[in-house]
Amino acid sequence: MTEAPAQARGARSRDAIIDTAGELMSRYGYAATSISMISAECGLPPSSIYWHFGSKDGIYVAVLERARTALLAALPSTEVPGADVTQRLDAFLAEVEDALRRHPHGLKLLLGLGMVQQDASTAAVAEVHHYRDALVAWAQDALSAVFGLKDRPEVADELARFTLRMASGTAVARWFEPGVALETGPLHVALLALAAHHDVLGH
């Protein structure tokens, strides 16, 4: 009779820790967020945090897994609608901007958690790579559809990585100006210029 309520309380505590840690890490970065800060903010003792996650790296992995799942689910389909390149690119960038606006912490967490630190756990580094690889694969597929690059995967990869660098710059800017949005106008121009450079705008 008591096992189910205890499990529910445990799940609520775990969720509260992840919510709090995600907010703090996206605001201050990984290195500056301590277990004591998370404890004070969520109201749970450090012992409970360690019981659920084992370490700060363990919390990081859980936070990033949740952020990755939420952001990838919010990203537009790789089947981009539109009669021509310009329409498809407009639709693609509008949906990307909307996804990043609704999930502002996703890229900030990926960028700001200090994974250059030598003491980062194997699991933490693996989750960072998993997150980045998933974003790159999605962007490659979507931009391949936008520009008709089925036979030019190397160009799709270049456009995808450029797009994600621009999105990452927006995420960095949000540490200083939280309301900053992805500048889709300049990105639209830049992507068309890159595509023209590779002579793929006839699609």
mmCIF file of C-alpha atoms in Angstrom:
data_model
loop_
_atom_site.group_PDB
_atom_site.id
_atom_site.type_symbol
_atom_site.label_atom_id
_atom_site.label_comp_id
_atom_site.label_asym_id
_atom_site.label_seq_id
_atom_site.Cartn_x
_atom_site.Cartn_y
_atom_site.Cartn_z
ATOM 1 C CA MET A 1 0.000 0.000 0.000
ATOM 2 C CA THR A 2 2.884 2.384 0.761
ATOM 3 C CA GLU A 3 5.212 1.408 -2.110
ATOM 4 C CA ALA A 4 3.314 3.245 -4.855
ATOM 5 C CA PRO A 5 3.022 6.551 -2.943
ATOM 6 C CA ALA A 6 6.713 6.321 -2.062
ATOM 7 C CA GLN A 7 7.591 5.775 -5.709
ATOM 8 C CA ALA A 8 5.423 8.721 -6.722
ATOM 9 C CA ARG A 9 7.137 10.944 -4.149
ATOM 10 C CA GLY A 10 10.505 9.760 -5.404
ATOM 11 C CA ALA A 11 9.556 10.577 -8.995
ATOM 12 C CA ARG A 12 8.325 14.024 -7.979
ATOM 13 C CA SER A 13 11.546 14.682 -6.087
ATOM 14 C CA ARG A 14 13.630 13.561 -9.060
ATOM 15 C CA ASP A 15 11.643 15.786 -11.423
ATOM 16 C CA ALA A 16 11.976 18.749 -9.069
ATOM 17 C CA ILE A 17 15.751 18.300 -8.934
ATOM 18 C CA ILE A 18 16.023 18.064 -12.726
ATOM 19 C CA ASP A 19 13.790 21.116 -13.202
ATOM 20 C CA THR A 20 15.804 23.175 -10.732
ATOM 21 C CA ALA A 21 19.198 22.017 -11.949
ATOM 22 C CA GLY A 22 18.249 22.671 -15.564
ATOM 23 C CA GLU A 23 17.150 26.208 -14.753
ATOM 24 C CA LEU A 24 20.282 26.964 -12.723
ATOM 25 C CA MET A 25 22.714 25.374 -15.180
ATOM 26 C CA SER A 26 21.194 27.174 -18.147
ATOM 27 C CA ARG A 27 21.398 30.449 -16.214
ATOM 28 C CA TYR A 28 24.842 30.131 -14.604
ATOM 29 C CA GLY A 29 26.576 27.310 -16.462
ATOM 30 C CA TYR A 30 27.619 23.885 -15.263
ATOM 31 C CA ALA A 31 30.725 24.841 -13.315
ATOM 32 C CA ALA A 32 29.014 27.616 -11.328
ATOM 33 C CA THR A 33 26.030 25.477 -10.311
ATOM 34 C CA SER A 34 26.647 23.573 -7.083
ATOM 35 C CA ILE A 35 24.733 20.829 -5.320
ATOM 36 C CA SER A 36 24.083 23.259 -2.466
ATOM 37 C CA MET A 37 22.526 25.769 -4.898
ATOM 38 C CA ILE A 38 20.265 23.090 -6.347
ATOM 39 C CA SER A 39 19.313 21.964 -2.843
ATOM 40 C CA ALA A 40 18.488 25.475 -1.672
ATOM 41 C CA GLU A 41 16.412 26.206 -4.763
ATOM 42 C CA CYS A 42 14.363 22.996 -4.863
ATOM 43 C CA GLY A 43 14.044 22.553 -1.102
ATOM 44 C CA LEU A 44 15.423 19.002 -1.039
ATOM 45 C CA PRO A 45 18.480 18.045 1.019
ATOM 46 C CA PRO A 46 21.791 17.258 -0.711
ATOM 47 C CA SER A 47 21.482 13.665 0.470
ATOM 48 C CA SER A 48 18.316 13.280 -1.602
ATOM 49 C CA ILE A 49 20.033 14.749 -4.653
ATOM 50 C CA TYR A 50 22.981 12.377 -4.291
ATOM 51 C CA TRP A 51 20.608 9.447 -3.727
ATOM 52 C CA HIS A 52 18.831 10.115 -7.026
ATOM 53 C CA PHE A 53 21.805 11.063 -9.196
ATOM 54 C CA GLY A 54 25.047 10.144 -7.455
ATOM 55 C CA SER A 55 26.934 13.283 -8.516
ATOM 56 C CA LYS A 56 26.611 16.600 -10.301
ATOM 57 C CA ASP A 57 27.593 14.858 -13.529
ATOM 58 C CA GLY A 58 24.686 12.482 -12.948
ATOM 59 C CA ILE A 59 22.326 15.441 -12.652
ATOM 60 C CA TYR A 60 23.831 16.976 -15.787
ATOM 61 C CA VAL A 61 23.196 13.828 -17.820
ATOM 62 C CA ALA A 62 19.559 13.705 -16.677
ATOM 63 C CA VAL A 63 19.054 17.423 -17.361
ATOM 64 C CA LEU A 64 20.559 17.183 -20.822
ATOM 65 C CA GLU A 65 18.610 14.039 -21.699
ATOM 66 C CA ARG A 66 15.379 15.848 -20.870
ATOM 67 C CA ALA A 67 16.418 18.998 -22.754
ATOM 68 C CA ARG A 68 17.457 16.957 -25.788
ATOM 69 C CA THR A 69 14.180 15.036 -25.854
ATOM 70 C CA ALA A 70 12.095 18.193 -25.507
ATOM 71 C CA LEU A 71 14.019 20.198 -28.105
ATOM 72 C CA LEU A 72 14.160 17.439 -30.705
ATOM 73 C CA ALA A 73 10.438 16.796 -30.271
ATOM 74 C CA ALA A 74 9.752 20.507 -30.851
ATOM 75 C CA LEU A 75 11.861 20.823 -33.993
ATOM 76 C CA PRO A 76 10.025 20.908 -37.316
ATOM 77 C CA SER A 77 9.676 17.889 -39.524
ATOM 78 C CA THR A 78 12.518 17.236 -41.932
ATOM 79 C CA GLU A 79 9.857 17.088 -44.667
ATOM 80 C CA VAL A 80 9.758 20.849 -45.208
ATOM 81 C CA PRO A 81 6.732 22.232 -47.123
ATOM 82 C CA GLY A 82 6.990 24.765 -49.931
ATOM 83 C CA ALA A 83 6.880 25.002 -53.708
ATOM 84 C CA ASP A 84 10.453 26.304 -54.071
ATOM 85 C CA VAL A 85 13.664 26.803 -52.109
ATOM 86 C CA THR A 86 12.702 30.230 -50.758
ATOM 87 C CA GLN A 87 9.327 29.041 -49.449
ATOM 88 C CA ARG A 88 10.839 25.934 -47.903
ATOM 89 C CA LEU A 89 13.660 27.908 -46.283
ATOM 90 C CA ASP A 90 11.213 30.473 -44.882
ATOM 91 C CA ALA A 91 9.059 27.681 -43.415
ATOM 92 C CA PHE A 92 12.085 25.869 -41.999
ATOM 93 C CA LEU A 93 13.575 28.940 -40.292
ATOM 94 C CA ALA A 94 10.234 30.095 -38.898
ATOM 95 C CA GLU A 95 9.689 26.737 -37.248
ATOM 96 C CA VAL A 96 13.248 26.588 -35.922
ATOM 97 C CA GLU A 97 12.874 30.054 -34.418
ATOM 98 C CA ASP A 98 9.616 28.998 -32.775
ATOM 99 C CA ALA A 99 11.132 25.799 -31.354
ATOM 100 C CA LEU A 100 14.091 27.670 -29.859
ATOM 101 C CA ARG A 101 11.789 30.324 -28.419
ATOM 102 C CA ARG A 102 9.656 27.677 -26.707
ATOM 103 C CA HIS A 103 12.667 25.735 -25.431
ATOM 104 C CA PRO A 104 15.220 28.413 -24.557
ATOM 105 C CA HIS A 105 17.381 26.234 -22.314
ATOM 106 C CA GLY A 106 18.145 23.394 -24.741
ATOM 107 C CA LEU A 107 21.134 24.824 -26.587
ATOM 108 C CA LYS A 108 22.325 26.859 -23.602
ATOM 109 C CA LEU A 109 22.657 23.669 -21.611
ATOM 110 C CA LEU A 110 24.533 21.963 -24.389
ATOM 111 C CA LEU A 111 26.960 24.878 -24.741
ATOM 112 C CA GLY A 112 27.418 25.973 -21.169
ATOM 113 C CA LEU A 113 28.109 22.958 -19.030
ATOM 114 C CA GLY A 114 31.876 23.037 -19.157
ATOM 115 C CA MET A 115 32.451 19.778 -20.980
ATOM 116 C CA VAL A 116 35.995 20.894 -21.733
ATOM 117 C CA GLN A 117 36.729 20.068 -18.116
ATOM 118 C CA GLN A 118 39.030 17.098 -17.778
ATOM 119 C CA ASP A 119 37.008 15.713 -14.879
ATOM 120 C CA ALA A 120 33.798 15.367 -16.902
ATOM 121 C CA SER A 121 32.439 11.857 -16.656
ATOM 122 C CA THR A 122 32.335 9.497 -19.609
ATOM 123 C CA ALA A 123 28.535 9.476 -19.412
ATOM 124 C CA ALA A 124 28.374 13.269 -19.502
ATOM 125 C CA VAL A 125 30.683 13.517 -22.512
ATOM 126 C CA ALA A 126 28.726 10.764 -24.279
ATOM 127 C CA GLU A 127 25.430 12.590 -23.727
ATOM 128 C CA VAL A 128 26.897 15.822 -25.111
ATOM 129 C CA HIS A 129 27.980 13.998 -28.269
ATOM 130 C CA HIS A 130 24.625 12.235 -28.525
ATOM 131 C CA TYR A 131 22.801 15.560 -28.261
ATOM 132 C CA ARG A 132 25.028 17.280 -30.830
ATOM 133 C CA ASP A 133 24.904 14.350 -33.246
ATOM 134 C CA ALA A 134 21.101 14.262 -33.065
ATOM 135 C CA LEU A 135 20.847 17.993 -33.810
ATOM 136 C CA VAL A 136 23.285 17.740 -36.727
ATOM 137 C CA ALA A 137 21.465 14.751 -38.224
ATOM 138 C CA TRP A 138 18.124 16.551 -37.980
ATOM 139 C CA ALA A 139 19.504 19.733 -39.563
ATOM 140 C CA GLN A 140 21.170 17.758 -42.353
ATOM 141 C CA ASP A 141 17.914 16.016 -43.245
ATOM 142 C CA ALA A 142 15.834 19.194 -43.083
ATOM 143 C CA LEU A 143 18.213 21.309 -45.159
ATOM 144 C CA SER A 144 18.650 18.505 -47.644
ATOM 145 C CA ALA A 145 14.871 18.699 -48.173
ATOM 146 C CA VAL A 146 14.918 22.508 -48.355
ATOM 147 C CA PHE A 147 17.642 22.670 -51.011
ATOM 148 C CA GLY A 148 17.162 19.328 -52.774
ATOM 149 C CA LEU A 149 20.497 17.908 -51.641
ATOM 150 C CA LYS A 150 19.789 14.200 -51.677
ATOM 151 C CA ASP A 151 22.877 13.650 -53.846
ATOM 152 C CA ARG A 152 25.008 16.301 -52.106
ATOM 153 C CA PRO A 153 25.284 15.172 -48.459
ATOM 154 C CA GLU A 154 28.495 17.103 -47.935
ATOM 155 C CA VAL A 155 26.708 20.366 -48.772
ATOM 156 C CA ALA A 156 23.781 19.472 -46.495
ATOM 157 C CA ASP A 157 26.295 18.839 -43.705
ATOM 158 C CA GLU A 158 27.967 22.235 -44.222
ATOM 159 C CA LEU A 159 24.632 24.063 -44.216
ATOM 160 C CA ALA A 160 23.471 22.135 -41.155
ATOM 161 C CA ARG A 161 26.572 22.912 -39.125
ATOM 162 C CA PHE A 162 26.442 26.569 -40.141
ATOM 163 C CA THR A 163 22.794 26.784 -39.048
ATOM 164 C CA LEU A 164 23.571 25.192 -35.695
ATOM 165 C CA ARG A 165 26.506 27.545 -35.134
ATOM 166 C CA MET A 166 24.160 30.480 -35.691
ATOM 167 C CA ALA A 167 21.645 28.955 -33.268
ATOM 168 C CA SER A 168 24.454 28.385 -30.772
ATOM 169 C CA GLY A 169 25.457 32.030 -31.038
ATOM 170 C CA THR A 170 21.880 32.972 -30.194
ATOM 171 C CA ALA A 171 22.029 30.688 -27.169
ATOM 172 C CA VAL A 172 25.232 32.354 -25.963
ATOM 173 C CA ALA A 173 23.692 35.810 -26.468
ATOM 174 C CA ARG A 174 20.786 34.797 -24.233
ATOM 175 C CA TRP A 175 23.133 34.685 -21.235
ATOM 176 C CA PHE A 176 23.463 38.457 -21.640
ATOM 177 C CA GLU A 177 20.094 39.306 -23.217
ATOM 178 C CA PRO A 178 17.460 36.670 -22.365
ATOM 179 C CA GLY A 179 15.020 37.954 -24.984
ATOM 180 C CA VAL A 180 17.372 37.494 -27.945
ATOM 181 C CA ALA A 181 15.816 35.492 -30.798
ATOM 182 C CA LEU A 182 17.382 33.649 -33.700
ATOM 183 C CA GLU A 183 17.977 36.209 -36.484
ATOM 184 C CA THR A 184 16.299 34.324 -39.299
ATOM 185 C CA GLY A 185 16.655 37.124 -41.863
ATOM 186 C CA PRO A 186 20.464 37.162 -41.959
ATOM 187 C CA LEU A 187 20.514 33.365 -41.621
ATOM 188 C CA HIS A 188 18.205 33.069 -44.636
ATOM 189 C CA VAL A 189 20.558 35.257 -46.699
ATOM 190 C CA ALA A 190 23.645 33.377 -45.513
ATOM 191 C CA LEU A 191 22.203 29.947 -46.271
ATOM 192 C CA LEU A 192 21.159 31.038 -49.772
ATOM 193 C CA ALA A 193 24.657 32.430 -50.336
ATOM 194 C CA LEU A 194 26.273 29.174 -49.206
ATOM 195 C CA ALA A 195 23.929 27.175 -51.402
ATOM 196 C CA ALA A 196 24.726 29.434 -54.371
ATOM 197 C CA HIS A 197 28.439 28.972 -53.680
ATOM 198 C CA HIS A 198 27.920 25.228 -54.084
ATOM 199 C CA ASP A 199 25.729 25.745 -57.172
ATOM 200 C CA VAL A 200 22.670 23.987 -55.757
ATOM 201 C CA LEU A 201 20.007 26.674 -56.145
ATOM 202 C CA GLY A 202 18.664 25.206 -59.367
ATOM 203 C CA HIS A 203 16.658 22.645 -57.307
#
